[in-house]
Amino acid sequence: MLFNLRVMTSIPDNEAVSQPMPMATRQGRRVALIVAVAFFMQLLDSTIISTSLPQMGQSFGVSAVAMSIGITAYMLTMAVFVPLSAWLADRFGARNIFLGAIALFTLAAIGCGFSQSLAQFVAARIVQGLGSALMTPVGRILVLRNAAKSELLNATALITWPALFAPVVGPVLGGFITTYLSWHWNFFINVPLGLAGLLLVARFVPGDRDSEARPLDWPGFFVTSLGLAVMLYGLERLAHPENGMLPTVGLIVAGIAVGWLAVRHLRRAPHPLLDLSAFKVLTFAVSTLSAGTIFRVAINATPFLLPLLFQVGFGMRPVDAGLLILAYFLGNLGMKAVTTPTLRRFGFRRVLIVNGLIASLAIIACGAISPQTPLALVVALMLVAGLSRSMQFTALNTLAFADIGGAQRSSAATLSSMLQQISMLFGVAVAAAVLNLSQIARGEAAPDLADFRIAFIAIGLIGLVASFRFMVLPPSAGAEVSGHSADN
């Protein structure tokens, strides 16, 4: 049996871009909390839909497989418009664009809930994808402009928790809503969250605008969006070998080729859509482009594999599997209280290496458990996996912007969002592909524990490789943000 599961999540001093803008610590935290509410709505919507596709298909008179076009349309719209977010934020103000993104997303969610046909649903998802494309990078820009460097770690922790929380609770909540209410409420649940986000942003987030906004780089927008869309679509297809591997590989190669052209253009353009100079900053390059992207593959693959392991491999009921996943989430949540003091004591470099090794070994250990493993041991493993995942996620997202200058923030936030989107899809695609290939190699009609063991080992090894890559960081990396002393 080949999996037809698609997951979208997925999921980041006090200077403004144009001039210094002192902000109180309290305001920086408040802005981060408001942005986190919007991020939670966005990521919950992306994960909650997967459990209701069969019921939605029945309502529209199409197969569950045909419903995947709604997810694909959402994903591709995001890919097209994410590169534009930095320019829009600088031109019209990050607060204004963020408000517009929340409004679009909420209205489109209502449209999804009221859809009477597949065509109407796809149209609403396209609009929702536009709102989502602007929400994540522009939200990060707001946090970067309103949080002092000394508070960047706490602010980043606040906007990171939705990415840890939503992928875990989304499928469980979606299953409950679909079973006891209807699939429509998976979208209507966004309305109170969206209204709350709009009111909070309008009331508490200060306005801003870059007075020296550059002209729009149309060629850069075209090649960057095209390359990202083609590559993401290819990665998404990678999880479904039944669609044909040759077209999938062709799409990925084409996406890489167009991406190379985009980079070439952005380096030469007088007013590039995205400022690539952020990649000259070691902490940003390592935490986003190289080691960070590789490790995020493992981070994003694990929540995809665990529910399948418990339900398909262990034969558990969805509700029982959900309770074990809850332990994984509690580990994510429990680490928040110790993340800041741990980074202050040991620094980013040591934490990313050691915690990365722990997180990777915990992923590999998930492949060693079985239905006969004592429940207490499984719960303990879920807690360790969640704790280490949360620490790594927060450390990566904070270090990325620790040394980014004011003029680079908008582009850096957009670049980070683009790379996280790639790593998210790649993580799910690799995990699903390994499961499928292992199953095919054994000649079985359905996956079993042997296939899951291979998948967890493969994902864990990817994390181990990335962990050692963090050794290129100096011991003082991000010290201004973490408060770590090189003498510690």
CSV table of C-alpha atoms in Angstrom, one decimal:
chain,number,residue,atom,x,y,z
A,1,MET,CA,0.0,0.0,0.0
A,2,LEU,CA,1.5,3.3,-1.0
A,3,PHE,CA,0.8,6.3,1.2
A,4,ASN,CA,-1.2,9.2,-0.2
A,5,LEU,CA,-0.5,11.5,2.8
A,6,ARG,CA,0.5,15.1,2.4
A,7,VAL,CA,1.4,17.4,5.2
A,8,MET,CA,1.8,21.1,5.1
A,9,THR,CA,3.1,22.8,8.2
A,10,SER,CA,5.5,22.9,8.3
A,11,ILE,CA,6.7,26.2,9.8
A,12,PRO,CA,12.3,32.3,12.7
A,13,ASP,CA,17.4,44.5,18.3
A,14,ASN,CA,15.3,46.9,18.0
A,15,GLU,CA,16.2,48.7,14.8
A,16,ALA,CA,13.7,49.3,12.1
A,17,VAL,CA,14.9,48.7,8.5
A,18,SER,CA,15.4,52.3,7.8
A,19,GLN,CA,16.4,53.8,11.1
A,20,PRO,CA,16.8,52.8,14.8
A,21,MET,CA,13.5,52.4,16.6
A,22,PRO,CA,13.8,51.8,20.3
A,23,MET,CA,11.2,49.4,21.6
A,24,ALA,CA,10.4,48.4,25.1
A,25,THR,CA,11.1,44.8,26.0
A,26,ARG,CA,7.5,44.3,27.0
A,27,GLN,CA,6.4,45.4,23.5
A,28,GLY,CA,8.7,43.0,21.8
A,29,ARG,CA,7.3,40.1,23.7
A,30,ARG,CA,3.8,41.2,23.1
A,31,VAL,CA,4.3,41.4,19.4
A,32,ALA,CA,5.9,37.9,19.4
A,33,LEU,CA,2.9,36.5,21.3
A,34,ILE,CA,0.4,38.1,18.8
A,35,VAL,CA,2.4,36.8,15.9
A,36,ALA,CA,2.4,33.3,17.5
A,37,VAL,CA,-1.4,33.4,17.6
A,38,ALA,CA,-1.5,34.0,13.8
A,39,PHE,CA,1.1,31.4,13.2
A,40,PHE,CA,-0.9,28.8,15.2
A,41,MET,CA,-4.0,29.5,13.1
A,42,GLN,CA,-2.0,29.1,9.9
A,43,LEU,CA,-0.2,25.9,10.9
A,44,LEU,CA,-3.3,24.3,12.5
A,45,ASP,CA,-5.2,24.8,9.3
A,46,SER,CA,-2.4,23.2,7.3
A,47,THR,CA,-2.3,20.0,9.4
A,48,ILE,CA,-6.0,19.6,10.4
A,49,ILE,CA,-7.2,19.1,6.9
A,50,SER,CA,-5.4,15.8,6.3
A,51,THR,CA,-7.9,13.8,8.4
A,52,SER,CA,-11.0,15.1,6.6
A,53,LEU,CA,-10.1,14.5,3.0
A,54,PRO,CA,-12.3,11.4,2.5
A,55,GLN,CA,-15.3,13.1,4.0
A,56,MET,CA,-14.7,16.2,1.9
A,57,GLY,CA,-14.4,14.1,-1.2
A,58,GLN,CA,-17.8,12.5,-0.4
A,59,SER,CA,-19.4,15.9,-0.1
A,60,PHE,CA,-18.0,17.1,-3.4
A,61,GLY,CA,-18.7,13.8,-5.2
A,62,VAL,CA,-15.0,13.0,-5.9
A,63,SER,CA,-12.4,10.6,-4.6
A,64,ALA,CA,-10.2,11.4,-1.6
A,65,VAL,CA,-7.2,11.3,-3.9
A,66,ALA,CA,-8.7,14.0,-6.1
A,67,MET,CA,-8.9,16.2,-3.0
A,68,SER,CA,-5.1,16.5,-2.9
A,69,ILE,CA,-5.4,19.2,-5.5
A,70,GLY,CA,-6.6,21.5,-2.8
A,71,ILE,CA,-3.4,20.9,-0.9
A,72,THR,CA,-1.2,21.2,-4.0
A,73,ALA,CA,-2.9,24.5,-5.0
A,74,TYR,CA,-2.3,25.9,-1.5
A,75,MET,CA,1.3,24.8,-1.5
A,76,LEU,CA,2.1,26.2,-5.0
A,77,THR,CA,0.4,29.6,-4.2
A,78,MET,CA,2.6,29.9,-1.2
A,79,ALA,CA,5.7,29.1,-3.2
A,80,VAL,CA,4.8,31.8,-5.8
A,81,PHE,CA,4.2,34.6,-3.3
A,82,VAL,CA,6.6,34.0,-0.4
A,83,PRO,CA,9.5,35.7,-2.3
A,84,LEU,CA,7.3,38.8,-2.6
A,85,SER,CA,6.7,39.2,1.1
A,86,ALA,CA,9.9,41.1,2.0
A,87,TRP,CA,9.3,43.8,-0.7
A,88,LEU,CA,5.7,44.2,0.3
A,89,ALA,CA,6.6,44.6,3.9
A,90,ASP,CA,9.2,47.3,3.1
A,91,ARG,CA,6.9,49.0,0.6
A,92,PHE,CA,3.6,49.1,2.5
A,93,GLY,CA,4.7,48.3,6.1
A,94,ALA,CA,5.0,44.9,7.8
A,95,ARG,CA,2.0,45.6,10.1
A,96,ASN,CA,-0.3,46.5,7.2
A,97,ILE,CA,0.7,43.4,5.2
A,98,PHE,CA,0.4,41.2,8.2
A,99,LEU,CA,-3.2,42.5,8.8
A,100,GLY,CA,-4.0,41.8,5.2
A,101,ALA,CA,-2.5,38.3,5.3
A,102,ILE,CA,-4.6,37.4,8.4
A,103,ALA,CA,-7.8,38.8,6.8
A,104,LEU,CA,-7.2,37.0,3.5
A,105,PHE,CA,-6.5,33.7,5.3
A,106,THR,CA,-9.6,34.0,7.6
A,107,LEU,CA,-11.9,34.9,4.7
A,108,ALA,CA,-10.6,32.1,2.6
A,109,ALA,CA,-11.1,29.7,5.4
A,110,ILE,CA,-14.7,30.7,5.5
A,111,GLY,CA,-14.9,30.1,1.8
A,112,CYS,CA,-13.4,26.7,2.2
A,113,GLY,CA,-16.0,25.8,4.8
A,114,PHE,CA,-18.9,26.9,2.6
A,115,SER,CA,-17.5,25.3,-0.6
A,116,GLN,CA,-20.1,23.2,-2.5
A,117,SER,CA,-17.8,21.8,-5.1
A,118,LEU,CA,-14.1,20.9,-5.6
A,119,ALA,CA,-13.6,24.0,-7.9
A,120,GLN,CA,-14.9,26.3,-5.2
A,121,PHE,CA,-12.7,24.7,-2.6
A,122,VAL,CA,-9.6,25.0,-4.8
A,123,ALA,CA,-10.3,28.7,-5.5
A,124,ALA,CA,-10.6,29.3,-1.7
A,125,ARG,CA,-7.4,27.4,-1.0
A,126,ILE,CA,-5.5,29.5,-3.6
A,127,VAL,CA,-6.6,32.7,-1.7
A,128,GLN,CA,-5.7,31.0,1.6
A,129,GLY,CA,-2.3,30.1,0.2
A,130,LEU,CA,-1.7,33.8,-0.6
A,131,GLY,CA,-2.5,34.8,2.9
A,132,SER,CA,-0.2,32.1,4.3
A,133,ALA,CA,2.6,33.0,2.0
A,134,LEU,CA,2.7,36.5,3.5
A,135,MET,CA,2.0,35.6,7.1
A,136,THR,CA,5.1,33.7,8.1
A,137,PRO,CA,7.9,35.9,6.8
A,138,VAL,CA,6.2,39.1,7.5
A,139,GLY,CA,5.3,37.9,11.1
A,140,ARG,CA,9.0,37.2,11.6
A,141,ILE,CA,9.9,40.7,10.3
A,142,LEU,CA,7.6,42.2,12.9
A,143,VAL,CA,9.2,40.3,15.6
A,144,LEU,CA,12.7,41.2,14.5
A,145,ARG,CA,11.8,44.9,14.3
A,146,ASN,CA,10.2,45.0,17.7
A,147,ALA,CA,12.3,42.8,19.9
A,148,ALA,CA,15.6,43.9,21.4
A,149,LYS,CA,18.6,41.5,20.8
A,150,SER,CA,18.6,40.6,24.4
A,151,GLU,CA,15.0,39.4,24.1
A,152,LEU,CA,15.3,37.7,20.7
A,153,LEU,CA,15.7,34.3,22.2
A,154,ASN,CA,12.5,34.6,24.2
A,155,ALA,CA,10.6,36.2,21.3
A,156,THR,CA,11.7,33.4,19.0
A,157,ALA,CA,10.6,30.8,21.5
A,158,LEU,CA,7.2,32.3,21.5
A,159,ILE,CA,6.8,32.2,17.7
A,160,THR,CA,8.3,28.7,17.5
A,161,TRP,CA,5.8,26.9,19.7
A,162,PRO,CA,3.0,26.9,17.0
A,163,ALA,CA,5.3,25.0,14.7
A,164,LEU,CA,5.9,22.4,17.4
A,165,PHE,CA,2.3,22.3,18.7
A,166,ALA,CA,0.1,22.5,15.6
A,167,PRO,CA,1.5,19.5,13.6
A,168,VAL,CA,1.0,17.3,16.7
A,169,VAL,CA,-2.5,18.3,17.7
A,170,GLY,CA,-3.9,19.2,14.3
A,171,PRO,CA,-4.6,15.7,13.0
A,172,VAL,CA,-6.0,14.6,16.4
A,173,LEU,CA,-8.3,17.7,16.6
A,174,GLY,CA,-9.2,17.3,12.9
A,175,GLY,CA,-10.2,13.7,13.4
A,176,PHE,CA,-12.4,14.6,16.4
A,177,ILE,CA,-14.1,17.5,14.6
A,178,THR,CA,-14.7,15.5,11.4
A,179,THR,CA,-16.1,12.6,13.4
A,180,TYR,CA,-18.4,14.4,15.8
A,181,LEU,CA,-19.2,17.7,13.9
A,182,SER,CA,-18.3,17.9,10.2
A,183,TRP,CA,-15.3,18.7,8.1
A,184,HIS,CA,-16.6,22.3,7.6
A,185,TRP,CA,-15.7,23.1,11.1
A,186,ASN,CA,-12.1,22.3,10.5
A,187,PHE,CA,-12.1,25.6,8.6
A,188,PHE,CA,-14.6,27.6,10.6
A,189,ILE,CA,-12.4,27.1,13.6
A,190,ASN,CA,-10.1,29.7,12.0
A,191,VAL,CA,-12.7,32.5,12.3
A,192,PRO,CA,-12.3,33.3,16.1
A,193,LEU,CA,-8.5,32.9,15.8
A,194,GLY,CA,-8.4,35.2,12.8
A,195,LEU,CA,-10.6,37.8,14.4
A,196,ALA,CA,-8.5,37.7,17.6
A,197,GLY,CA,-5.4,38.1,15.5
A,198,LEU,CA,-6.7,41.1,13.6
A,199,LEU,CA,-7.9,42.9,16.7
A,200,LEU,CA,-4.6,42.3,18.5
A,201,VAL,CA,-2.4,43.4,15.6
A,202,ALA,CA,-4.5,46.5,15.0
A,203,ARG,CA,-4.4,47.4,18.7
A,204,PHE,CA,-0.9,46.5,19.9
A,205,VAL,CA,1.5,46.2,16.9
A,206,PRO,CA,3.0,49.6,15.9
A,207,GLY,CA,3.0,50.7,12.3
A,208,ASP,CA,6.2,50.8,10.2
A,209,ARG,CA,7.3,51.5,6.7
A,210,ASP,CA,10.6,51.7,4.9
A,211,SER,CA,10.8,55.2,3.5
A,212,GLU,CA,13.4,54.1,0.9
A,213,ALA,CA,11.5,51.1,-0.6
A,214,ARG,CA,13.2,49.8,-3.7
A,215,PRO,CA,11.3,49.2,-7.0
A,216,LEU,CA,9.9,45.8,-7.5
A,217,ASP,CA,12.3,43.4,-9.2
A,218,TRP,CA,9.8,41.7,-11.6
A,219,PRO,CA,12.4,39.3,-13.3
A,220,GLY,CA,13.6,38.3,-9.8
A,221,PHE,CA,10.1,37.7,-8.7
A,222,PHE,CA,9.3,35.5,-11.7
A,223,VAL,CA,12.4,33.3,-11.6
A,224,THR,CA,12.5,33.0,-7.8
A,225,SER,CA,8.8,32.1,-7.6
A,226,LEU,CA,9.0,29.7,-10.6
A,227,GLY,CA,12.0,27.9,-9.3
A,228,LEU,CA,10.6,27.5,-5.8
A,229,ALA,CA,7.2,26.3,-7.0
A,230,VAL,CA,8.6,23.7,-9.4
A,231,MET,CA,11.0,22.4,-6.8
A,232,LEU,CA,8.4,22.2,-4.0
A,233,TYR,CA,6.0,20.4,-6.4
A,234,GLY,CA,8.7,17.9,-7.3
A,235,LEU,CA,9.5,17.3,-3.7
A,236,GLU,CA,5.8,16.8,-2.9
A,237,ARG,CA,5.5,14.2,-5.7
A,238,LEU,CA,8.6,12.4,-4.3
A,239,ALA,CA,6.4,10.9,-1.6
A,240,HIS,CA,4.2,9.3,-4.2
A,241,PRO,CA,6.2,7.1,-6.5
A,242,GLU,CA,3.0,5.8,-8.1
A,243,ASN,CA,2.9,9.2,-9.9
A,244,GLY,CA,6.0,8.3,-11.8
A,245,MET,CA,9.6,9.0,-10.7
A,246,LEU,CA,10.8,10.4,-14.1
A,247,PRO,CA,8.5,13.4,-14.1
A,248,THR,CA,9.2,13.9,-10.4
A,249,VAL,CA,13.0,13.9,-10.8
A,250,GLY,CA,12.6,16.2,-13.8
A,251,LEU,CA,10.6,18.7,-11.8
A,252,ILE,CA,13.2,18.7,-9.0
A,253,VAL,CA,16.1,19.2,-11.5
A,254,ALA,CA,14.2,21.9,-13.3
A,255,GLY,CA,13.5,23.7,-10.0
A,256,ILE,CA,17.2,23.6,-9.1
A,257,ALA,CA,18.1,24.9,-12.5
A,258,VAL,CA,15.7,27.8,-12.3
A,259,GLY,CA,16.8,28.4,-8.8
A,260,TRP,CA,20.4,28.8,-10.0
A,261,LEU,CA,19.2,31.3,-12.5
A,262,ALA,CA,17.3,33.2,-9.8
A,263,VAL,CA,20.4,33.3,-7.6
A,264,ARG,CA,22.5,34.5,-10.5
A,265,HIS,CA,20.0,37.3,-11.2
A,266,LEU,CA,19.6,38.3,-7.6
A,267,ARG,CA,23.4,38.7,-7.3
A,268,ARG,CA,23.6,41.0,-10.3
A,269,ALA,CA,20.4,43.0,-10.1
A,270,PRO,CA,20.7,46.7,-8.9
A,271,HIS,CA,17.6,46.3,-6.8
A,272,PRO,CA,17.2,42.6,-6.2
A,273,LEU,CA,13.9,41.2,-4.9
A,274,LEU,CA,15.9,39.4,-2.1
A,275,ASP,CA,19.2,40.5,-0.6
A,276,LEU,CA,21.4,37.4,-0.6
A,277,SER,CA,24.1,39.1,1.5
A,278,ALA,CA,22.5,37.4,4.6
A,279,PHE,CA,24.2,34.2,3.5
A,280,LYS,CA,27.5,35.8,4.1
A,281,VAL,CA,26.7,35.9,7.8
A,282,LEU,CA,28.0,32.5,9.1
A,283,THR,CA,25.3,32.0,11.8
A,284,PHE,CA,22.5,32.6,9.3
A,285,ALA,CA,24.0,30.5,6.6
A,286,VAL,CA,24.7,27.5,8.9
A,287,SER,CA,21.3,27.6,10.7
A,288,THR,CA,19.3,28.0,7.5
A,289,LEU,CA,21.1,27.0,4.3
A,290,SER,CA,23.4,24.1,5.3
A,291,ALA,CA,23.2,22.3,8.6
A,292,GLY,CA,19.9,23.9,9.6
A,293,THR,CA,18.0,22.8,6.5
A,294,ILE,CA,19.4,19.3,6.7
A,295,PHE,CA,18.4,18.9,10.4
A,296,ARG,CA,15.0,20.4,9.7
A,297,VAL,CA,14.4,17.4,7.3
A,298,ALA,CA,14.6,15.1,10.4
A,299,ILE,CA,12.6,17.5,12.6
A,300,ASN,CA,9.8,17.6,10.1
A,301,ALA,CA,9.8,14.0,9.1
A,302,THR,CA,9.3,12.7,12.7
A,303,PRO,CA,5.8,14.0,13.3
A,304,PHE,CA,4.8,12.5,10.0
A,305,LEU,CA,6.2,9.1,10.8
A,306,LEU,CA,5.1,8.7,14.5
A,307,PRO,CA,1.3,8.6,13.9
A,308,LEU,CA,1.8,6.1,11.1
A,309,LEU,CA,4.0,3.9,13.3
A,310,PHE,CA,1.5,3.7,16.1
A,311,GLN,CA,-1.6,3.2,13.8
A,312,VAL,CA,-0.1,1.1,11.0
A,313,GLY,CA,2.9,-0.5,12.6
A,314,PHE,CA,1.4,-1.1,16.1
A,315,GLY,CA,-2.3,-1.4,15.0
A,316,MET,CA,-3.4,1.2,17.5
A,317,ARG,CA,-6.7,3.1,17.4
A,318,PRO,CA,-6.3,6.7,16.3
A,319,VAL,CA,-7.3,7.9,19.8
A,320,ASP,CA,-4.6,5.7,21.5
A,321,ALA,CA,-2.0,6.9,19.0
A,322,GLY,CA,-3.1,10.4,19.7
A,323,LEU,CA,-2.4,10.0,23.4
A,324,LEU,CA,1.2,8.9,22.7
A,325,ILE,CA,1.7,11.8,20.3
A,326,LEU,CA,0.5,14.0,23.2
A,327,ALA,CA,3.5,12.8,25.2
A,328,TYR,CA,5.6,13.9,22.3
A,329,PHE,CA,4.0,17.4,22.4
A,330,LEU,CA,4.4,17.6,26.2
A,331,GLY,CA,8.1,17.1,25.6
A,332,ASN,CA,8.1,20.0,23.1
A,333,LEU,CA,6.3,22.2,25.5
A,334,GLY,CA,8.3,21.2,28.6
A,335,MET,CA,11.6,22.3,27.1
A,336,LYS,CA,10.5,25.9,26.8
A,337,ALA,CA,11.2,26.6,30.4
A,338,VAL,CA,14.8,25.5,30.2
A,339,THR,CA,15.8,26.6,26.6
A,340,THR,CA,16.9,30.1,27.6
A,341,PRO,CA,19.1,29.1,30.6
A,342,THR,CA,20.5,26.2,28.7
A,343,LEU,CA,21.6,28.3,25.8
A,344,ARG,CA,23.0,31.0,28.2
A,345,ARG,CA,25.0,28.3,30.0
A,346,PHE,CA,26.4,26.3,27.0
A,347,GLY,CA,26.0,28.6,24.0
A,348,PHE,CA,24.4,27.8,20.6
A,349,ARG,CA,27.3,25.8,19.2
A,350,ARG,CA,27.5,23.3,22.0
A,351,VAL,CA,23.7,23.0,22.3
A,352,LEU,CA,23.2,22.5,18.6
A,353,ILE,CA,25.8,19.7,18.4
A,354,VAL,CA,25.0,17.8,21.6
A,355,ASN,CA,21.3,18.3,21.6
A,356,GLY,CA,21.3,17.5,17.8
A,357,LEU,CA,23.0,14.2,18.6
A,358,ILE,CA,20.4,13.4,21.3
A,359,ALA,CA,17.5,14.3,19.0
A,360,SER,CA,18.9,12.2,16.2
A,361,LEU,CA,19.5,9.2,18.5
A,362,ALA,CA,15.9,9.6,19.8
A,363,ILE,CA,14.6,9.4,16.3
A,364,ILE,CA,16.6,6.2,15.6
A,365,ALA,CA,15.3,4.8,18.9
A,366,CYS,CA,11.7,5.2,17.7
A,367,GLY,CA,12.5,2.5,15.1
A,368,ALA,CA,13.5,0.1,17.9
A,369,ILE,CA,10.2,0.1,19.8
A,370,SER,CA,7.4,-2.4,19.1
A,371,PRO,CA,3.9,-3.2,20.4
A,372,GLN,CA,5.7,-5.3,23.1
A,373,THR,CA,7.7,-2.4,24.4
A,374,PRO,CA,6.6,-1.3,27.9
A,375,LEU,CA,4.3,1.7,27.6
A,376,ALA,CA,6.3,3.7,30.2
A,377,LEU,CA,9.4,3.3,28.0
A,378,VAL,CA,7.5,4.5,24.8
A,379,VAL,CA,6.2,7.5,26.7
A,380,ALA,CA,9.7,8.3,28.0
A,381,LEU,CA,11.1,8.1,24.5
A,382,MET,CA,8.3,10.4,23.2
A,383,LEU,CA,9.2,12.9,25.9
A,384,VAL,CA,12.9,12.9,25.1
A,385,ALA,CA,12.2,13.1,21.4
A,386,GLY,CA,9.9,16.1,22.0
A,387,LEU,CA,12.3,17.8,24.4
A,388,SER,CA,15.3,17.6,22.1
A,389,ARG,CA,13.2,18.6,19.0
A,390,SER,CA,11.9,21.7,20.8
A,391,MET,CA,15.4,22.8,21.9
A,392,GLN,CA,16.9,22.3,18.4
A,393,PHE,CA,14.0,24.1,16.7
A,394,THR,CA,14.2,27.1,19.0
A,395,ALA,CA,18.0,27.3,18.8
A,396,LEU,CA,18.1,27.2,15.0
A,397,ASN,CA,15.4,29.8,14.6
A,398,THR,CA,17.0,32.2,17.1
A,399,LEU,CA,20.6,31.8,15.8
A,400,ALA,CA,19.5,32.5,12.3
A,401,PHE,CA,18.8,36.2,13.1
A,402,ALA,CA,21.4,36.7,15.9
A,403,ASP,CA,23.8,38.6,13.6
A,404,ILE,CA,21.5,39.9,10.9
A,405,GLY,CA,21.7,43.6,10.3
A,406,GLY,CA,18.7,45.9,10.1
A,407,ALA,CA,18.9,46.3,6.3
A,408,GLN,CA,19.0,42.5,5.8
A,409,ARG,CA,16.1,41.5,8.1
A,410,SER,CA,13.2,41.5,5.6
A,411,SER,CA,15.1,39.4,3.0
A,412,ALA,CA,16.6,37.2,5.7
A,413,ALA,CA,13.1,36.4,7.1
A,414,THR,CA,11.8,35.6,3.6
A,415,LEU,CA,14.8,33.4,2.7
A,416,SER,CA,14.4,31.6,6.0
A,417,SER,CA,10.8,30.9,5.3
A,418,MET,CA,11.5,29.6,1.8
A,419,LEU,CA,14.2,27.2,3.1
A,420,GLN,CA,12.0,26.0,5.9
A,421,GLN,CA,9.3,25.2,3.4
A,422,ILE,CA,11.7,23.2,1.3
A,423,SER,CA,13.0,21.3,4.3
A,424,MET,CA,9.5,20.6,5.5
A,425,LEU,CA,8.3,19.0,2.2
A,426,PHE,CA,11.7,17.3,1.8
A,427,GLY,CA,11.4,15.7,5.2
A,428,VAL,CA,8.0,14.3,4.6
A,429,ALA,CA,8.9,13.2,1.1
A,430,VAL,CA,12.0,11.4,2.2
A,431,ALA,CA,10.2,9.6,5.0
A,432,ALA,CA,7.3,8.5,2.8
A,433,ALA,CA,9.7,7.5,0.0
A,434,VAL,CA,11.8,5.3,2.3
A,435,LEU,CA,8.6,3.7,3.7
A,436,ASN,CA,7.3,3.0,0.2
A,437,LEU,CA,10.7,1.8,-1.2
A,438,SER,CA,11.2,-0.5,1.7
A,439,GLN,CA,7.8,-2.0,1.3
A,440,ILE,CA,8.2,-2.5,-2.4
A,441,ALA,CA,11.7,-4.1,-1.9
A,442,ARG,CA,10.1,-6.6,0.5
A,443,GLY,CA,7.3,-7.3,-2.0
A,444,GLU,CA,4.6,-6.7,0.6
A,445,ALA,CA,1.2,-5.1,0.1
A,446,ALA,CA,1.4,-3.0,3.3
A,447,PRO,CA,4.2,-1.6,5.4
A,448,ASP,CA,5.1,-3.2,8.7
A,449,LEU,CA,7.5,-2.5,11.6
A,450,ALA,CA,10.6,-3.4,9.4
A,451,ASP,CA,9.8,-0.6,7.0
A,452,PHE,CA,9.3,1.9,9.8
A,453,ARG,CA,12.6,0.9,11.4
A,454,ILE,CA,14.4,1.6,8.1
A,455,ALA,CA,12.7,5.0,7.8
A,456,PHE,CA,13.5,6.1,11.4
A,457,ILE,CA,17.1,5.0,11.0
A,458,ALA,CA,17.4,6.9,7.7
A,459,ILE,CA,15.9,10.1,9.1
A,460,GLY,CA,18.0,9.8,12.3
A,461,LEU,CA,21.2,9.5,10.3
A,462,ILE,CA,20.3,12.6,8.4
A,463,GLY,CA,20.1,14.4,11.8
A,464,LEU,CA,23.4,13.0,12.9
A,465,VAL,CA,25.2,14.3,9.8
A,466,ALA,CA,23.7,17.8,10.4
A,467,SER,CA,24.7,17.8,14.1
A,468,PHE,CA,28.4,17.4,13.3
A,469,ARG,CA,28.1,20.1,10.7
A,470,PHE,CA,27.3,22.6,13.5
A,471,MET,CA,31.0,22.3,14.5
A,472,VAL,CA,31.9,25.0,12.0
A,473,LEU,CA,30.3,27.5,14.3
A,474,PRO,CA,32.7,29.4,16.7
A,475,PRO,CA,32.1,28.9,20.4
A,476,SER,CA,30.9,32.5,20.7
A,477,ALA,CA,28.2,32.2,17.9
A,478,GLY,CA,25.1,34.2,18.8
A,479,ALA,CA,26.5,35.1,22.3
A,480,GLU,CA,25.0,38.6,22.1
A,481,VAL,CA,21.6,36.9,21.9
A,482,SER,CA,22.1,34.0,24.3
A,483,GLY,CA,24.2,35.8,26.9
A,484,HIS,CA,26.7,32.9,26.7
A,485,SER,CA,30.2,33.6,27.8
A,486,ALA,CA,33.0,31.9,25.8
A,487,ASP,CA,34.7,31.2,29.2
A,488,ASN,CA,31.8,28.9,30.3
